[in-house]
Short mmCIF file of C-alpha atoms in Angstrom, two decimals:
data_model
loop_
_atom_site.label_atom_id
_atom_site.label_comp_id
_atom_site.label_asym_id
_atom_site.label_seq_id
_atom_site.Cartn_x
_atom_site.Cartn_y
_atom_site.Cartn_z
CA GLN A 1 0.08 0.22 -0.17
CA LYS A 2 3.08 2.51 0.78
CA ALA A 3 4.85 1.29 -2.20
CA SER A 4 6.25 3.62 -4.57
CA GLY A 5 5.57 3.98 -8.44
CA LYS A 6 8.99 2.37 -8.87
CA VAL A 7 8.23 -0.89 -7.26
CA LEU A 8 5.05 -1.50 -9.30
CA PHE A 9 6.94 -0.50 -12.50
CA ASP A 10 9.73 -2.75 -11.68
CA LEU A 11 7.28 -5.56 -11.21
CA VAL A 12 5.63 -5.04 -14.46
CA CYS A 13 9.00 -4.74 -16.46
CA SER A 14 9.99 -8.18 -14.54
CA HIS A 15 6.71 -9.87 -15.52
CA LEU A 16 7.45 -8.55 -19.27
CA ASN A 17 11.12 -9.84 -18.91
CA LEU A 18 11.64 -6.16 -20.29
CA ILE A 19 15.57 -5.06 -19.82
CA GLU A 20 15.21 -1.72 -21.39
CA GLY A 21 12.49 -0.37 -19.11
CA ASP A 22 13.94 3.18 -19.09
CA TYR A 23 11.83 4.00 -22.17
CA PHE A 24 8.63 3.24 -20.64
CA GLY A 25 6.44 4.33 -17.91
CA LEU A 26 2.65 3.76 -16.32
CA GLU A 27 -0.01 6.47 -16.99
CA PHE A 28 -3.19 7.19 -15.62
CA GLN A 29 -6.15 9.38 -16.09
CA ASN A 30 -6.19 11.76 -12.91
CA HIS A 31 -9.07 13.31 -11.31
CA ARG A 32 -8.97 16.20 -13.58
CA LYS A 33 -9.28 13.76 -16.80
CA MET A 34 -5.57 14.26 -17.78
CA MET A 35 -3.33 11.75 -18.43
CA VAL A 36 -0.23 11.71 -16.15
CA TRP A 37 2.61 9.29 -15.64
CA LEU A 38 2.88 7.33 -12.26
CA ASP A 39 5.85 9.11 -10.53
CA HIS A 40 8.53 6.44 -9.48
CA ILE A 41 9.44 8.43 -6.13
CA LYS A 42 5.96 8.91 -4.47
CA PRO A 43 3.78 6.48 -3.01
CA ILE A 44 1.12 4.96 -5.12
CA ILE A 45 -1.52 5.57 -2.76
CA LYS A 46 -0.93 9.21 -2.81
CA GLN A 47 -1.08 9.29 -6.54
CA LEU A 48 -4.26 7.33 -7.43
CA HIS A 49 -7.44 8.67 -5.62
CA ARG A 50 -9.32 5.63 -6.33
CA PRO A 51 -6.89 2.98 -6.97
CA LYS A 52 -9.37 0.17 -7.25
CA ARG A 53 -11.18 2.17 -10.38
CA THR A 54 -7.94 3.55 -11.75
CA THR A 55 -6.52 1.54 -14.93
CA LEU A 56 -2.69 2.19 -15.36
CA ARG A 57 -1.33 1.96 -19.09
CA PHE A 58 2.10 0.60 -20.02
CA SER A 59 3.30 3.23 -22.56
CA VAL A 60 6.32 4.49 -24.33
CA LYS A 61 7.71 7.49 -22.40
CA PHE A 62 10.11 8.53 -24.84
CA PHE A 63 11.69 7.24 -28.25
CA PRO A 64 15.34 7.43 -28.84
CA PRO A 65 16.77 9.53 -31.69
CA ASP A 66 17.86 6.35 -33.44
CA HIS A 67 15.78 2.83 -33.24
CA ALA A 68 19.53 1.30 -33.75
CA GLN A 69 20.09 2.15 -29.95
CA LEU A 70 17.40 -0.37 -28.94
CA LEU A 71 19.13 -3.66 -27.83
CA GLU A 72 16.31 -6.04 -27.49
CA ASP A 73 13.81 -7.29 -29.89
CA LEU A 74 11.05 -7.07 -27.39
CA THR A 75 11.86 -3.45 -26.83
CA ARG A 76 11.32 -2.67 -30.70
CA TYR A 77 8.50 -4.73 -30.79
CA LEU A 78 6.83 -2.69 -27.87
CA PHE A 79 7.55 0.65 -29.70
CA ALA A 80 6.05 -0.77 -32.93
CA LEU A 81 2.72 -1.51 -30.89
CA GLN A 82 2.78 2.16 -29.21
CA ILE A 83 3.45 3.82 -32.51
CA LYS A 84 0.69 1.77 -34.30
CA GLN A 85 -1.83 2.29 -31.55
CA ASP A 86 -0.97 5.79 -31.26
CA LEU A 87 -1.67 6.52 -35.02
CA TYR A 88 -4.74 4.85 -35.06
CA CYS A 89 -6.27 6.41 -32.28
CA GLY A 90 -5.35 9.72 -33.36
CA ARG A 91 -3.02 10.77 -30.26
CA LEU A 92 0.02 10.80 -32.96
CA THR A 93 0.13 12.96 -35.76
CA CYS A 94 3.22 13.78 -37.82
CA ASN A 95 4.59 15.23 -40.94
CA GLY A 96 5.87 12.90 -43.90
CA THR A 97 9.57 12.75 -42.56
CA SER A 98 8.21 11.78 -38.97
CA ALA A 99 5.86 9.44 -40.50
CA ALA A 100 8.94 7.59 -42.43
CA LEU A 101 10.53 7.26 -39.28
CA MET A 102 7.67 5.67 -37.58
CA VAL A 103 6.77 3.41 -40.10
CA SER A 104 10.70 2.04 -39.99
CA HIS A 105 10.12 1.59 -36.37
CA ILE A 106 7.44 -0.87 -37.18
CA ILE A 107 8.77 -2.35 -40.16
CA GLN A 108 12.28 -3.43 -38.32
CA CYS A 109 10.47 -4.89 -35.35
CA GLU A 110 11.85 -8.23 -35.55
CA ALA A 111 9.38 -10.11 -33.19
CA PRO A 112 6.31 -11.49 -34.90
CA THR A 113 3.11 -11.16 -32.97
CA ALA A 114 2.63 -14.93 -32.97
CA VAL A 115 5.89 -15.56 -31.33
CA PHE A 116 5.62 -12.55 -28.78
CA PHE A 117 2.11 -14.02 -27.56
CA ALA A 118 3.41 -17.44 -27.13
CA TRP A 119 6.61 -16.08 -25.28
CA LEU A 120 3.98 -14.07 -23.07
CA LYS A 121 1.88 -17.43 -22.30
CA THR A 122 5.03 -19.26 -21.40
CA PRO A 123 5.47 -19.92 -17.55
CA LYS A 124 7.95 -17.78 -16.12
CA GLN A 125 10.38 -19.07 -13.34
#
């Protein structure tokens, strides 16, 4: 109950077996209906007014300037999912140059969807 946001975030990254967690965060809708990032330092209970009714969303916090900096296929795959979702929902709009970069992230994603979901279903030890 008094755990910090970092404790929860680390549990999520551990569950996903995600090493490059620095690019991601957990966000939620606050009482003003604005999406905000869960602060890693503050206790969770101080940030969420209705914890049982709050949905936390695992999202990309920032994109590296060069996708070659990403070391893991899982990170690339999660980036591709985020870009596709944001483009689809209209949260992400961009010019032609940026769109080409976004598409390159998606195309260069090396983990096929079926393999990823099979990996998620594999029991963790």
